[in-house]
Structure formats: C-alpha cells, structure tokens
Short mmCIF file of C-alpha atoms and ligand atoms in Angstrom, two decimals:
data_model
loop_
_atom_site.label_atom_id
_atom_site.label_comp_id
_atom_site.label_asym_id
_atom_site.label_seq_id
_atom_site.Cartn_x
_atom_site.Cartn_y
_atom_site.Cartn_z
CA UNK A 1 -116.28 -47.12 -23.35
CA UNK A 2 -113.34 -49.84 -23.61
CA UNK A 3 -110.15 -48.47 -23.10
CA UNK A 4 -107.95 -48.46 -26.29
CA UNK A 5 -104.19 -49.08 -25.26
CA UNK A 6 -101.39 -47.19 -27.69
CA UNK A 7 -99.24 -50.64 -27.92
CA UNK A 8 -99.48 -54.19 -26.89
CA UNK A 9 -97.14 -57.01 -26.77
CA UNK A 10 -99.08 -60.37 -27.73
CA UNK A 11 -98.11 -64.36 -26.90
CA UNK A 12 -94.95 -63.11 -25.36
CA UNK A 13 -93.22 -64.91 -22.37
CA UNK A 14 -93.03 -61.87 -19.76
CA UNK A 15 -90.32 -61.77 -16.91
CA UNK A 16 -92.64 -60.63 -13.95
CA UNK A 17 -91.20 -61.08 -10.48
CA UNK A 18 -88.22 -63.20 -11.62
CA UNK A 19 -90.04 -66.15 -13.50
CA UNK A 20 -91.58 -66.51 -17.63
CA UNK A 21 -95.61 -66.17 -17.31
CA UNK A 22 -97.04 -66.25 -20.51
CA UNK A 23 -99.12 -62.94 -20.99
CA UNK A 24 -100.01 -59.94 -22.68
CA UNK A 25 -98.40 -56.34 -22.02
CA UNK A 26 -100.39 -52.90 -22.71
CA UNK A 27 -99.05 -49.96 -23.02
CA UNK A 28 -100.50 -46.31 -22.38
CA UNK A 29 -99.24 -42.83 -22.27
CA UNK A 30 -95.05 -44.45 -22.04
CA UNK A 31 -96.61 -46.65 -19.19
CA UNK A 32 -96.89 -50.01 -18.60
CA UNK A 33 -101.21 -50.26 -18.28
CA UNK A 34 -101.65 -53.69 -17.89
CA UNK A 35 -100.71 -57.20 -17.76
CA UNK A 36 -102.53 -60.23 -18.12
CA UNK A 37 -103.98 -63.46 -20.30
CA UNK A 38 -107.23 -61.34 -21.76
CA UNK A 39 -106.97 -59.62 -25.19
CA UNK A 40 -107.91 -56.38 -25.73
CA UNK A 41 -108.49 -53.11 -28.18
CA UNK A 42 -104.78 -51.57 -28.63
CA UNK A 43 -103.85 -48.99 -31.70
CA UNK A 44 -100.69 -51.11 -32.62
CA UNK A 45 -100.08 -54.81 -31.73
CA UNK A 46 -96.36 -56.52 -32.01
CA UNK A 47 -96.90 -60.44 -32.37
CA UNK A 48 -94.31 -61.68 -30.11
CA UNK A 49 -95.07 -65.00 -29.17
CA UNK A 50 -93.18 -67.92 -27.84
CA UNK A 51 -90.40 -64.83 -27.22
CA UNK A 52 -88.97 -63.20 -23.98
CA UNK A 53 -90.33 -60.22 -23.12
CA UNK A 54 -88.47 -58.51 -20.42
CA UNK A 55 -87.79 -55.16 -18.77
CA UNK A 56 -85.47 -52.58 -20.57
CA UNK A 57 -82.01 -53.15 -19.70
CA UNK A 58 -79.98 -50.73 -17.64
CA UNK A 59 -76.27 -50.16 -18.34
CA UNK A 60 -75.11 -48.44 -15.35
CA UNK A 61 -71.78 -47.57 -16.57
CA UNK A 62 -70.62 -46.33 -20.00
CA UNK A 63 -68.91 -42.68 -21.18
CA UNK A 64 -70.20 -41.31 -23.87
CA UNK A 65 -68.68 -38.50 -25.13
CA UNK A 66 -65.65 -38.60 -22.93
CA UNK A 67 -62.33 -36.62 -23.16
CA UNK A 68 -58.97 -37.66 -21.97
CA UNK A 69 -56.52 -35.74 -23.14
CA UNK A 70 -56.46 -34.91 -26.84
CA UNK A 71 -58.85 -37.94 -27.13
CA UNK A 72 -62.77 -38.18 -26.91
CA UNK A 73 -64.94 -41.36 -27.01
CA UNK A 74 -66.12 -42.48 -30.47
CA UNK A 75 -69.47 -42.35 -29.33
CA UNK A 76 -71.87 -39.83 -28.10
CA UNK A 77 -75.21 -40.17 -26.48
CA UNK A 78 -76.96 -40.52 -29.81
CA UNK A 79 -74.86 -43.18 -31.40
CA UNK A 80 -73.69 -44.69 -28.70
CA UNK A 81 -77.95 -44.82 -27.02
CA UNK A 82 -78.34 -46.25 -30.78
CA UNK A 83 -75.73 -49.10 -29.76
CA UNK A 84 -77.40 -49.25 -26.52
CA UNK A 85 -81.16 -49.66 -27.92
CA UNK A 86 -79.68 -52.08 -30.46
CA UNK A 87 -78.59 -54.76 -27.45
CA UNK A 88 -81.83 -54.11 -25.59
CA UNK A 89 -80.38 -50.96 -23.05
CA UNK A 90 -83.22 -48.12 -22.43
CA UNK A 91 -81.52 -46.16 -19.48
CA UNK A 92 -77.28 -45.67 -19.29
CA UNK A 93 -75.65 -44.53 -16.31
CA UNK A 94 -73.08 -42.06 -17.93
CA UNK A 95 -70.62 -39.67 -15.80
CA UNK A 96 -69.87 -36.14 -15.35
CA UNK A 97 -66.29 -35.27 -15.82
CA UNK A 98 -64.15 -35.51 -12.81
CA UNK A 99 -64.18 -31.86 -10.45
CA UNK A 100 -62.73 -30.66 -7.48
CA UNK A 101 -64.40 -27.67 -6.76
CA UNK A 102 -68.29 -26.28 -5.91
CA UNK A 103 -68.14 -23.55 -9.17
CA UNK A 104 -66.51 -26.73 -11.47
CA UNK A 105 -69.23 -29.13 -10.41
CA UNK A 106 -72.54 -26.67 -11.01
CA UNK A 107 -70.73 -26.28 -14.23
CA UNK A 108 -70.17 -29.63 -15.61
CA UNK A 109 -73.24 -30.99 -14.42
CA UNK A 110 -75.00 -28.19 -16.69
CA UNK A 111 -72.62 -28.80 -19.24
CA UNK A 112 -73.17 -32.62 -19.20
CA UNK A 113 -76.98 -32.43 -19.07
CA UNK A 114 -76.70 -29.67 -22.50
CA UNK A 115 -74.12 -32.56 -23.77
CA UNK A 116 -76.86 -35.43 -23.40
CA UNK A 117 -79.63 -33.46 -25.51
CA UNK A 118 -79.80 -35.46 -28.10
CA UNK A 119 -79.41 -38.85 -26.01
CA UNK A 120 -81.48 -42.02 -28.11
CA UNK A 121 -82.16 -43.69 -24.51
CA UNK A 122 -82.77 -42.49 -21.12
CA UNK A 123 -79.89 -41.85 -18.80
CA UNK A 124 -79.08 -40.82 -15.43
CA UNK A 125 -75.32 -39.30 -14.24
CA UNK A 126 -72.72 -40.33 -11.24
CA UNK A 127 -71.40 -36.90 -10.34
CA UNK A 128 -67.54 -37.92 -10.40
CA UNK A 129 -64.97 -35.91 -8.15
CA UNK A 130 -61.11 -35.43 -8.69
CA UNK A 131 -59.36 -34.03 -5.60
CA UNK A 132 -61.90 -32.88 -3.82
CA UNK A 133 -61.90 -29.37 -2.44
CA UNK A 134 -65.51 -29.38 -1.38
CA UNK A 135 -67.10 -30.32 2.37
CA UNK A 136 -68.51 -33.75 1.50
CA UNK A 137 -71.89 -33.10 3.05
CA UNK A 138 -72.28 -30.49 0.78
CA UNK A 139 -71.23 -32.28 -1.97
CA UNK A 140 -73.97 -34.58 -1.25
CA UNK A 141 -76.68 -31.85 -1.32
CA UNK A 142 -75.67 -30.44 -4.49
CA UNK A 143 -75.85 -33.89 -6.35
CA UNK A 144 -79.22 -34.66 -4.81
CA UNK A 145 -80.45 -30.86 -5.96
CA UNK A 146 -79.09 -31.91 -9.21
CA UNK A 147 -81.37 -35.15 -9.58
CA UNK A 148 -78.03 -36.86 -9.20
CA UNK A 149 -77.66 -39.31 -5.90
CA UNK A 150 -74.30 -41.70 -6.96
CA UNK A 151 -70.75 -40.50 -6.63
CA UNK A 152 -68.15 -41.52 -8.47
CA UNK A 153 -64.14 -41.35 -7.31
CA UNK A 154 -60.98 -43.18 -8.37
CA UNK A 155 -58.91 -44.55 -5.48
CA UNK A 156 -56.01 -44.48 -8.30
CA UNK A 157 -54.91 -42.25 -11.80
CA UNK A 158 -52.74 -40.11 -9.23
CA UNK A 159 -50.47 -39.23 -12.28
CA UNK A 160 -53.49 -37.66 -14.38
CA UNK A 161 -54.56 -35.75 -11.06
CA UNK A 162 -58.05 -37.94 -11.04
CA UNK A 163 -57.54 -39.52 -7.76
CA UNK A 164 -59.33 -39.04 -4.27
CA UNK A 165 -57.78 -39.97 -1.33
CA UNK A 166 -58.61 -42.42 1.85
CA UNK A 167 -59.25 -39.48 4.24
CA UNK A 168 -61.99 -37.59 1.94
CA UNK A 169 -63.49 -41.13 0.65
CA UNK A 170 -63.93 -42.52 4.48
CA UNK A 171 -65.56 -38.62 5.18
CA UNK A 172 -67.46 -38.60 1.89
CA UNK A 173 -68.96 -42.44 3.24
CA UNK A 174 -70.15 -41.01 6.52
CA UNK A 175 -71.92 -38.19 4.86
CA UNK A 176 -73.32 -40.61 1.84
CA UNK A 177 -75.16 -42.49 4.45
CA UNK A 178 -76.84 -39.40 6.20
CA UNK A 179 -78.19 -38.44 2.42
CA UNK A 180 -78.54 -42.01 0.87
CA UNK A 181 -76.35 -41.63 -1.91
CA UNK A 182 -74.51 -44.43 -3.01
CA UNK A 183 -70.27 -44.16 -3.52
CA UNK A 184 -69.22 -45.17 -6.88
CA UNK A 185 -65.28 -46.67 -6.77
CA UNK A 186 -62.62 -47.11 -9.55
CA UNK A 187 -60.80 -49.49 -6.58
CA UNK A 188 -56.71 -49.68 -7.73
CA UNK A 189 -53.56 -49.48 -5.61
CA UNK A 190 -52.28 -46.12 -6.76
CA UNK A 191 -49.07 -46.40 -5.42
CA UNK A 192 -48.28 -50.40 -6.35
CA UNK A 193 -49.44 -49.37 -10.10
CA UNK A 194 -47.17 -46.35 -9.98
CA UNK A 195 -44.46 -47.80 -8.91
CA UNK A 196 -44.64 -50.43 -11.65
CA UNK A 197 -44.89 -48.49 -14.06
CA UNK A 198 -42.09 -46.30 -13.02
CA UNK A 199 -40.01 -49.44 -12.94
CA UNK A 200 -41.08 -50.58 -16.17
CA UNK A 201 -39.96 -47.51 -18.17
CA UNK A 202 -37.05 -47.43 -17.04
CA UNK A 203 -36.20 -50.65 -18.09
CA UNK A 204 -38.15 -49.78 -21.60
CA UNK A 205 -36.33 -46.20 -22.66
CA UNK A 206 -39.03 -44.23 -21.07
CA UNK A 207 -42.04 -46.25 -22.26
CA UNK A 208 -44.65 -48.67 -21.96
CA UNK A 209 -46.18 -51.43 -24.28
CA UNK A 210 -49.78 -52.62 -23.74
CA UNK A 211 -48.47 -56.05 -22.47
CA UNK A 212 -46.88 -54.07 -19.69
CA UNK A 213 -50.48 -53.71 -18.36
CA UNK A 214 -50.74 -57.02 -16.83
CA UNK A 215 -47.80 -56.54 -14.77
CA UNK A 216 -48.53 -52.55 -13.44
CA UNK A 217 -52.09 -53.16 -12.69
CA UNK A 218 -51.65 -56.61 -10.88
CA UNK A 219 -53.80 -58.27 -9.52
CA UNK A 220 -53.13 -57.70 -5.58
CA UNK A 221 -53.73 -53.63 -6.71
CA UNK A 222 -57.33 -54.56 -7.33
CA UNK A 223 -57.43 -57.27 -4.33
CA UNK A 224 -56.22 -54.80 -1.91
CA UNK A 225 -57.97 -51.99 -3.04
CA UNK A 226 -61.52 -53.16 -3.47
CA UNK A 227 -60.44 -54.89 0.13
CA UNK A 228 -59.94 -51.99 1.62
CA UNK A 229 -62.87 -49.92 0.54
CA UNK A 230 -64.91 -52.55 1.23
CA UNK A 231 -63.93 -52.14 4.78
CA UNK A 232 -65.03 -48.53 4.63
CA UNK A 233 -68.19 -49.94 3.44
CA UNK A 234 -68.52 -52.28 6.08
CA UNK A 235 -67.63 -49.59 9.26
CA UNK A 236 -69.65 -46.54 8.19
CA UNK A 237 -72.75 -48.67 6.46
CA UNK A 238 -72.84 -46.57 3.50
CA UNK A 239 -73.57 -47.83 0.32
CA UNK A 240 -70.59 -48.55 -2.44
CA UNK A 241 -71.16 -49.56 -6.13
CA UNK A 242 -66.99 -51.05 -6.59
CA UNK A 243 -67.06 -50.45 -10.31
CA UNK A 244 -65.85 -52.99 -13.16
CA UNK A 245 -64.31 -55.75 -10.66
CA UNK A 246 -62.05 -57.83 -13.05
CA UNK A 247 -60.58 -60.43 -11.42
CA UNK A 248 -62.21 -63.45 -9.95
CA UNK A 249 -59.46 -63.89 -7.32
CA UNK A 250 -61.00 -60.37 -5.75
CA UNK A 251 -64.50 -61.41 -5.30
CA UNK A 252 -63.11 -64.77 -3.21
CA UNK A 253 -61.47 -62.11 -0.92
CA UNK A 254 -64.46 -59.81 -0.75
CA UNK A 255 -66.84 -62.79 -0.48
CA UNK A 256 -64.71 -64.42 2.30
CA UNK A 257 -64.25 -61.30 4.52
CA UNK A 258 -67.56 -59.21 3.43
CA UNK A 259 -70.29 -61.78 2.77
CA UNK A 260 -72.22 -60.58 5.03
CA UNK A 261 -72.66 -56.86 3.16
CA UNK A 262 -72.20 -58.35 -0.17
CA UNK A 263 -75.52 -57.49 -2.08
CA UNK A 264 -76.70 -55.49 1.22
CA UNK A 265 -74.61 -52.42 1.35
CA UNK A 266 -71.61 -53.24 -0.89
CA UNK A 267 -72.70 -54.17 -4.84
CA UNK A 268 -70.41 -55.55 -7.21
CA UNK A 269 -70.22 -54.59 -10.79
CA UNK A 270 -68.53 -56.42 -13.90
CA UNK A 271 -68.02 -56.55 -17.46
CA UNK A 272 -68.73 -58.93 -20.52
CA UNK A 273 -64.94 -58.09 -21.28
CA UNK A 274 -63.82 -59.28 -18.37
CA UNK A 275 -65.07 -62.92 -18.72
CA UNK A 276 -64.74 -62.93 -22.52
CA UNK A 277 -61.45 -61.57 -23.29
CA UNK A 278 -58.42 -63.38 -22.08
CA UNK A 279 -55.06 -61.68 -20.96
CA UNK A 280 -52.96 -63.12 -23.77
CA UNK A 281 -54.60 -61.00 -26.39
CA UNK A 282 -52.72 -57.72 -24.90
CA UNK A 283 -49.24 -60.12 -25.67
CA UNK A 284 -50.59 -60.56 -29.47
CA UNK A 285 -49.76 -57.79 -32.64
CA UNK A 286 -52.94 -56.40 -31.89
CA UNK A 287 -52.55 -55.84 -28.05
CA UNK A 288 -53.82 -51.99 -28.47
CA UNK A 289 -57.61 -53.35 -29.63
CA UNK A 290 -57.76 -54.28 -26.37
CA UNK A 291 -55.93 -51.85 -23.94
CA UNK A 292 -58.50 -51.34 -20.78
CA UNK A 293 -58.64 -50.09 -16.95
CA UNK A 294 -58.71 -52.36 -15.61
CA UNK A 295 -56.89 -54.54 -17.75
CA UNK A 296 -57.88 -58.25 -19.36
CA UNK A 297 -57.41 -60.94 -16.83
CA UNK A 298 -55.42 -64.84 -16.65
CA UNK A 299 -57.80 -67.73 -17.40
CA UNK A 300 -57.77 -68.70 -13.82
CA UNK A 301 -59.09 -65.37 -12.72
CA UNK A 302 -61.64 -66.00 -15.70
CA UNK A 303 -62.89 -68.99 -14.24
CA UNK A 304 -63.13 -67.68 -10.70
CA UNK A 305 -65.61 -64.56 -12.17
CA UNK A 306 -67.45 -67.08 -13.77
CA UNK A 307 -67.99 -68.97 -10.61
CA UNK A 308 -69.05 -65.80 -8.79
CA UNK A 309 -71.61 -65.16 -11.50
CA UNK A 310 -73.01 -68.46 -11.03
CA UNK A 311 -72.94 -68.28 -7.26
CA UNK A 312 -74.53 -64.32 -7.42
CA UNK A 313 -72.02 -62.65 -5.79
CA UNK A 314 -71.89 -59.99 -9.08
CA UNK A 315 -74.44 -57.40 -8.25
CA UNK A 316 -74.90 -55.78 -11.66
CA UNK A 317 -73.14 -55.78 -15.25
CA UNK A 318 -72.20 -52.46 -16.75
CA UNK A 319 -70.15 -52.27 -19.80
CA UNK A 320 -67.51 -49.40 -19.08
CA UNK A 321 -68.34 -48.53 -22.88
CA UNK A 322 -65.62 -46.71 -23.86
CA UNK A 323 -64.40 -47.31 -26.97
CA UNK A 324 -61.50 -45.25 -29.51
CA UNK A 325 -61.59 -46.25 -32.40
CA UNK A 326 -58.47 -48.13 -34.10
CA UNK A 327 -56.26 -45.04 -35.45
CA UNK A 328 -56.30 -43.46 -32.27
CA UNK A 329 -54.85 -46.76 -30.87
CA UNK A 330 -52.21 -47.70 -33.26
CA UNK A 331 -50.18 -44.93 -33.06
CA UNK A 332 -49.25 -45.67 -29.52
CA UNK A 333 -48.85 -49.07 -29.82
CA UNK A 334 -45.26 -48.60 -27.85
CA UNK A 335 -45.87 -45.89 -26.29
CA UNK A 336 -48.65 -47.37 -23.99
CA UNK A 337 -48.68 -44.49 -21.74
CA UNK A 338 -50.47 -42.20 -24.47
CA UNK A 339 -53.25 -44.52 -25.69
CA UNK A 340 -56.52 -43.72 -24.33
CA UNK A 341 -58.24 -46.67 -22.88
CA UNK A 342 -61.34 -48.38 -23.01
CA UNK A 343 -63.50 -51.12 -24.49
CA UNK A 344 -67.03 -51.29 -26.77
CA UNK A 345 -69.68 -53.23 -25.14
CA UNK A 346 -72.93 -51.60 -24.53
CA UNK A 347 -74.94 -53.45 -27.97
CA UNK A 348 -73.49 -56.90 -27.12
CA UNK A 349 -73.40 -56.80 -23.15
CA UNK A 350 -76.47 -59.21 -22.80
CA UNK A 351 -76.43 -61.62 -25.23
CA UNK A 352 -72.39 -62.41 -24.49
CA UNK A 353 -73.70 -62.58 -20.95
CA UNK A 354 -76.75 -65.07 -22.27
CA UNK A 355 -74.22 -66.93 -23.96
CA UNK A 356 -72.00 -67.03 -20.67
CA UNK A 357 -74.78 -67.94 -18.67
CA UNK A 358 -75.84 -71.43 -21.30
CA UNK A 359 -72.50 -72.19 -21.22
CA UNK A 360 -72.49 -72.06 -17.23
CA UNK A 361 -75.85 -73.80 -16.58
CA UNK A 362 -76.79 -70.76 -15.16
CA UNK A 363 -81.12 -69.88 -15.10
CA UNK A 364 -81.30 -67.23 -17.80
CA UNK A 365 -84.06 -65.93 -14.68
CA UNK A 366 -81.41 -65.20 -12.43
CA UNK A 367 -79.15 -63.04 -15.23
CA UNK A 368 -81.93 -60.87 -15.46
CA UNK A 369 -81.86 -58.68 -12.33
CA UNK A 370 -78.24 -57.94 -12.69
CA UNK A 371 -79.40 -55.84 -16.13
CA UNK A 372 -82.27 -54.50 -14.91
CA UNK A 373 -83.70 -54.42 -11.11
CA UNK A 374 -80.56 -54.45 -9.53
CA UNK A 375 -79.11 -51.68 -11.10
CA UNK A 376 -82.36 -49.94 -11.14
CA UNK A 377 -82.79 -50.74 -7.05
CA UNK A 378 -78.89 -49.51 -6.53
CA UNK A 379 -79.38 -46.50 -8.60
CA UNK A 380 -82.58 -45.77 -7.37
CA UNK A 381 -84.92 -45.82 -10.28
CA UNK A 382 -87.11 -48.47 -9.38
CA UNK A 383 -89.81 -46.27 -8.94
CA UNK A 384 -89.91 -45.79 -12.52
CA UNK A 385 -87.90 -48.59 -14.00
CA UNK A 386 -85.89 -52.22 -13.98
CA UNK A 387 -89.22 -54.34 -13.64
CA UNK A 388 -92.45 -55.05 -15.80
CA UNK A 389 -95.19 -53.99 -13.81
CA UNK A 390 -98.20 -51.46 -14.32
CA UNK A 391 -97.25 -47.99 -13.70
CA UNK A 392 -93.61 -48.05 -14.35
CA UNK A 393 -92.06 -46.78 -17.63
CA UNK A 394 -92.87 -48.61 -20.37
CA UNK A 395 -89.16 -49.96 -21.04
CA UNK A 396 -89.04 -53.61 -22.45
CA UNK A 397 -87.23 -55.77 -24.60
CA UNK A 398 -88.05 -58.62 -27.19
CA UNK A 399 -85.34 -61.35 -26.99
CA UNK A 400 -85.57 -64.42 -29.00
CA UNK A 401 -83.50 -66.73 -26.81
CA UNK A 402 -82.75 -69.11 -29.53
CA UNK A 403 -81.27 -67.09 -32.20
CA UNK A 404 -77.80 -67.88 -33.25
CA UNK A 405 -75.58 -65.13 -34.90
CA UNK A 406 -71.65 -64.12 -35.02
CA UNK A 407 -70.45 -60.77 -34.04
CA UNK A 408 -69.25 -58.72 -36.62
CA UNK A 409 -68.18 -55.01 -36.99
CA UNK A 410 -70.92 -54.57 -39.92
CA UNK A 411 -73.37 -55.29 -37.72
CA UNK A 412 -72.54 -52.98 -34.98
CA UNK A 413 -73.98 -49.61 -34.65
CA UNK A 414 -72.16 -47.73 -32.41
CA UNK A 415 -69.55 -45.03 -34.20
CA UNK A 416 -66.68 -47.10 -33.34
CA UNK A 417 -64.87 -49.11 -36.21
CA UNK A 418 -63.85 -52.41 -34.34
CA UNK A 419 -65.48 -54.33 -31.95
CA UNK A 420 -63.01 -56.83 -29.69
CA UNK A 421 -65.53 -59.84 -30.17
CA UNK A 422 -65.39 -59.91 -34.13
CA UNK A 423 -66.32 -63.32 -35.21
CA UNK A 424 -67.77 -64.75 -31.82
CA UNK A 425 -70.93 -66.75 -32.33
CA UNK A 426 -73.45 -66.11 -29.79
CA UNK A 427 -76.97 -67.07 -28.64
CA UNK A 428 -79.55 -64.76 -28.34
CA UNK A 429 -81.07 -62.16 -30.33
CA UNK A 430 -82.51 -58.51 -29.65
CA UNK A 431 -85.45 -58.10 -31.94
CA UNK A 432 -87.20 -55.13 -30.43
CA UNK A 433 -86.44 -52.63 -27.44
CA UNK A 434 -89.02 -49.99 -26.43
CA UNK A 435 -88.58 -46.91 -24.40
CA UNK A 436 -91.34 -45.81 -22.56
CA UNK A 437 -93.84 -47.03 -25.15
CA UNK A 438 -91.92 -45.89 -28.31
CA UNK A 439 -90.63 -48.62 -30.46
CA UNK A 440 -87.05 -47.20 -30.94
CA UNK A 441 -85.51 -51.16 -32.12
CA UNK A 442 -87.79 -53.57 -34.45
CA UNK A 443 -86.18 -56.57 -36.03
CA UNK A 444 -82.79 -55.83 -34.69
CA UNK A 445 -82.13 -51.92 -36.41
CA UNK A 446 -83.26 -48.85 -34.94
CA UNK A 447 -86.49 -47.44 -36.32
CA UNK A 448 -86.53 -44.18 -35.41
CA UNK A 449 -84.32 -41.31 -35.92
CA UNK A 450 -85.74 -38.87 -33.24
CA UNK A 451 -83.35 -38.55 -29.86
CA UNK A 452 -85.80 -39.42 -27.45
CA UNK A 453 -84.06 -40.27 -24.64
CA UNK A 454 -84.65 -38.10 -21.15
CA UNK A 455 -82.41 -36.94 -18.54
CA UNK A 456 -83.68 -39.38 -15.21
CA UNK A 457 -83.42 -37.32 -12.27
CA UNK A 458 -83.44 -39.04 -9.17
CA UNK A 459 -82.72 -36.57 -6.01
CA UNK A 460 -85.17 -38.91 -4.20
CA UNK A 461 -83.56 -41.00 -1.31
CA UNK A 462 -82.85 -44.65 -2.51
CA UNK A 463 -84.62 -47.42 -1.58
CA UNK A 464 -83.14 -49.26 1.94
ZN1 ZN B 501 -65.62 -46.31 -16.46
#
C-alpha cells in the first residue's frame, strides 16, 4: 500500500545542504519522511511554491520569564514561543537562573523545566552559575544528567553578585572539555565598568542616566574581556559560545589574534540590535526604550559588525530577548541604575538580518546556518534539528523572500508593548513555521492555541 504522509510542502525552494533545490518535503509522525521532485498521497498539502522553505530557526539566546529584582520579563515561554513561531523560531535556548550551589542548581533546573510547561516552541536550557561554590567537574555531570550540556557565566555584574571569576572559569574550561560541554560567556571588564560607574555617580548626585551607558561599558571592557577568554579558549581547547558580541572593533581583535579557533572551538554570537540600533538613540528623550547589556554601539563599530557578518566571522545570531515593557522603563529614566535591561527581538531577528544581508550583498545561503545549523551543531541538537533532511524533526519555515512590510507594535505578538524597530521597512516575510510537523504559524498569525513546545534534552556529548 502507498504510504500516506500527514503533511507536505509543494513547489517550494528547499535549503538542503546550503543551496535552493526545488523540491517537495513530506512529513510523518513530527519527522521529516522525505524529500524529492515526485508527488505523492499526503493528508494535508501547503502550496508553497516559488517560496523558501528552510529549516526551523534556532534562537539560542532569549529569557523568558526572567526576574531581576522586582522586575520579570514581559514574556513567558508561551507568548514569548508565540513571538518566536511568528519570525520563523521552533527551538529557544532559554537560561536557568544564576546558582552557586549543588542544592540551588537541582532546584532551579526543576523549577525552570515546571516554568517552561506551557512553552509554544521547543527549547533547550544553559545551566547559568553565579559564584560558584561547586567542584566544576561535578558541575559538569549534573548538567549533562539534566539533559543540559552549555554553561552559562558572567565575567562581570559583580555589584548584583552574578559574576564568576578567572580562577573557577579557567577550572570550569578544563573540566568542559573532559565532558564536551560548551562555556557560555557574558565577556565585560567588571572592574573598568565598575569603576565608571562609580565615577559617574558621583559626578551625577548618586545616579546614572541611560546615556551614561556608553561611557561605563566601553568598548575596551568588551575588547579585553572577550580577549581574554578567548585565550582561555585557545590554551585549554574547550569550547566557548562569547555571548551577544556588540562591537565590531572586538571581532578585528579576536579575528586577528584567534583566527585560527574562530568557528573551531571559539563561536561568536550577535544580535539584530546590535547592527540596527545606533548609539545615539540612548542620547535621545527616549534613551530608556533602548537601555541593553551590552549597550548600543558608534556607527563605526556598526560598520565593522557588518563587515564580520559578511566575512563569517559571526558564528550564530541570538536575540538576547529580553524585553520590559515601557512603564517599567520610564520611571527610571534618571535613575539608570534601577531599570531592568534588555531588548525585544526574537519575531523580527531574521528578516532584519535578511534585510541586513540585501543591503550587504551578502548570499541569503550563507545567513542561513547562523539561525539554524550552527547553533544547532554548537548546542548539540543536530541530531534532531537545524537542517532539512529525513529523519530529523520536522521544524521548517515558509519565507517569502520578496515581501515588503514595516515593523509596527500592532503587528507584534510578543506581550511586550513597544518594539525598538517601530516603523522600519523590511524585506522578507514569515508565512508559515512548523514544529515537528504541526503547523503552529500560517499566513503570518499563529494557528494554534495548544503549548506544544518540548523540553530538548541533550546530555549527549556534542558533536567534535
Ligand atoms: Zn542574555
């Protein structure tokens, strides 16, 4: 008897193995089941032709449902995975809160996975660690018996006790590489950015304003920092993810003195914000929409982050989504040093980075990987997702490349009530996502209500 597929993709232009073949995709049991030119017998067929078809994005950064402070992130992992489906994401990367000790971990990681119940995409955690008072090696077991194999630390935020120091990180390294897990790193000079800011309340009566950030979080504290861990990188061979790299001026230094592990062992991640959102908004009235860690960066380090995404020295592209919404903001507009951080990205991430990449003369082919396999290879999912090909999750996008539209709040669906690239007209258009053969996105708005999304455990060592 012919096989009967539960969903095929028609006409579509399918990104196998980095190029467009034009082909159709079948889908059985959440699996990709075949791909090829011949037609056959499927319960539901999507008409997609002349359109992209690619592999379900993978946002390997964003906090949903994060507290800091009095504050928690306006989205949780069913709004914000509905902002996420709605720009083409089917797995996030979200974060336990940071701990220090064995008990606290075991805890939150419970606590987190209870927490992502009712998650509208996949996602997978970083276990993230605050002054560590835990042998590293056996940090490393616990995260791997947890289905957990990243790490997350901040080399900075010694004033809100989140910081890990040089000794533990270089120790934590050398264990990392025994059990394959890769080392997440917030990469700022703590004590530079401390010592600015000290400075710059005391001029101010005790406070900071949002255009202060440009000054304490210069850019030699990410330079040096990302520098340096890159070094530990380099002499114990383990493998580092440096998180959100903003400036343009650190990827010449990392690309000068690491080349060589660039891409190998060391991966670098950045953000739409980053090479959309120019420093001299934080100096406007409305500085506090965009307050971020790091913080918006000069035009020249703009253009050097664009060159470094044209030359593929950026690894991947998470979002950091983080967003609070506007009331939370305002009241601290001069009192900096209360306002949570963070931006909105994670339903706009690709198509500002399809518009960067036109506007670049960059291949849309070679955007690709950095939303989907090379997350998925660095995260070690690629067993199960990141590429179209027969067996793996059944995780795919419909893009119409040509599409022209302008971002506006109203057409947002994440449970924040701003978004920092109101009125930007971009190219490129989501139409439908699909996670592992469920049509979750058609024509742009989510079509179903159910929280399907699954808890990706990945204990398994990573991929050399
Ligand atoms: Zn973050």
């Amino acid at each position: 008897m012919l096989e009967v597929f539960d969903l095929a993709l028609i006409g579509g232009k399918v990104f196998l193995n980095d190029e467009f073949v034009e082909a159709n995709v079948y889908i059985k049991d959440g699996k990709i089941s075949a791909v090829g030119s011949e037609e056959l017998p499927a319960e539901r067929i999507l008409k997609v032709t002349g359109l992209f078809v690619l592999p379900g994005f993978i946002d390997p950064h964003v906090h949903f449902s994060l507290k800091l402070g009095p504050h928690r992130s306006a989205d949780d992992f069913y709004t914000g995975g509905k902002a996420a489906a709605c720009g083409g994401v089917t797995t996030v990367g979200d974060f336990t809160e940071p701990c220090s000790t064995e008990q606290e971990i075991r805890e939150e990681i419970t606590r987190r996975v209870e927490e992502a119940s009712n998650a509208y995409v996949d996602y997978f955690l970083h276990l993230t660690i605050a002054n560590p008072e835990i042998d590293p090696d056996h940090l490393c077991r616990i995260a791997l018996d947890s289905g957990i194999n990243s790490i997350k630390l901040f080399t900075t935020y010694s004033s809100s006790k989140r910081r890990t120091d040089d000794w533990y990180l270089l120790q934590l390294l050398k264990a990392a590489a025994e059990h394959h897990i890769v080392v997440m790193v917030h990469a700022e000079n703590d004590e530079i950015i401390e010592g600015n800011a000290r400075k710059t309340m005391k001029e101010n009566n005790g406070h900071l304003r949002v255009k202060d950030l440009a000054y304490i979080r210069e850019p030699v504290t990410e330079i040096e920092a990302v520098s340096r861990v890159a070094m530990f990188a380099k002499w114990t061979g383990s493998k580092v993810y440096m998180a959100h790299v903003s400036s343009g001026l650190t990827i010449d230094h990392i690309q000068k003195a690491f080349g060589e592990i660039l891409g190998r062992n060391l991966f670098i991640e950045s953000c739409p914000h980053y090479f959309w959102l120019d420093q001299k908004l934080l100096y406007g009235e409305e500085g506090y929409r965009y307050a971020v860690c790091p913080p918006l960066r000069s035009y020249l380090e703009i253009e050097h982050l664009k060159a470094h995404l044209k030359s593929g020295h950026i690894n991947t592209i998470g979002t950091d989504h983080c967003p609070f919404n506007l009331g939370e903001r305002v009241v601290y507009k001069d009192r900096y040093e209360l306002m949570p951080n963070g931006l909105p990205g994670v339903e706009v991430s690709f198509v500002l980075m399809h518009t960067m990449a036109g506007e670049l003369h960059m291949p849309v082919e070679r955007l690709i990987p950095l939303f989907s396999r090379n997350p998925a290879k660095i995260m070690g999912i690629l067993h199960r997702k990141g590429e179209i090909s027969p067996g793996k999750d059944a995780d795919l996008v419909v893009f119409d490349p040509n599409a022209e539209w302008t971002i506006t709040q109203s057409r947002m669906h994440s449970a924040n009530d701003y978004t920092p690239y109101e009125g930007l007209k971009v190219r490129g258009r989501i139409l439908h996502t699909i996670l592992r053969g469920h049509v979750i996105v058609e024509e742009g708005e989510p079509a179903e209500e159910k929280s399907l999304g699954k808890f990706v455990k990945r204990g398994e060592k990573l991929h050399a």
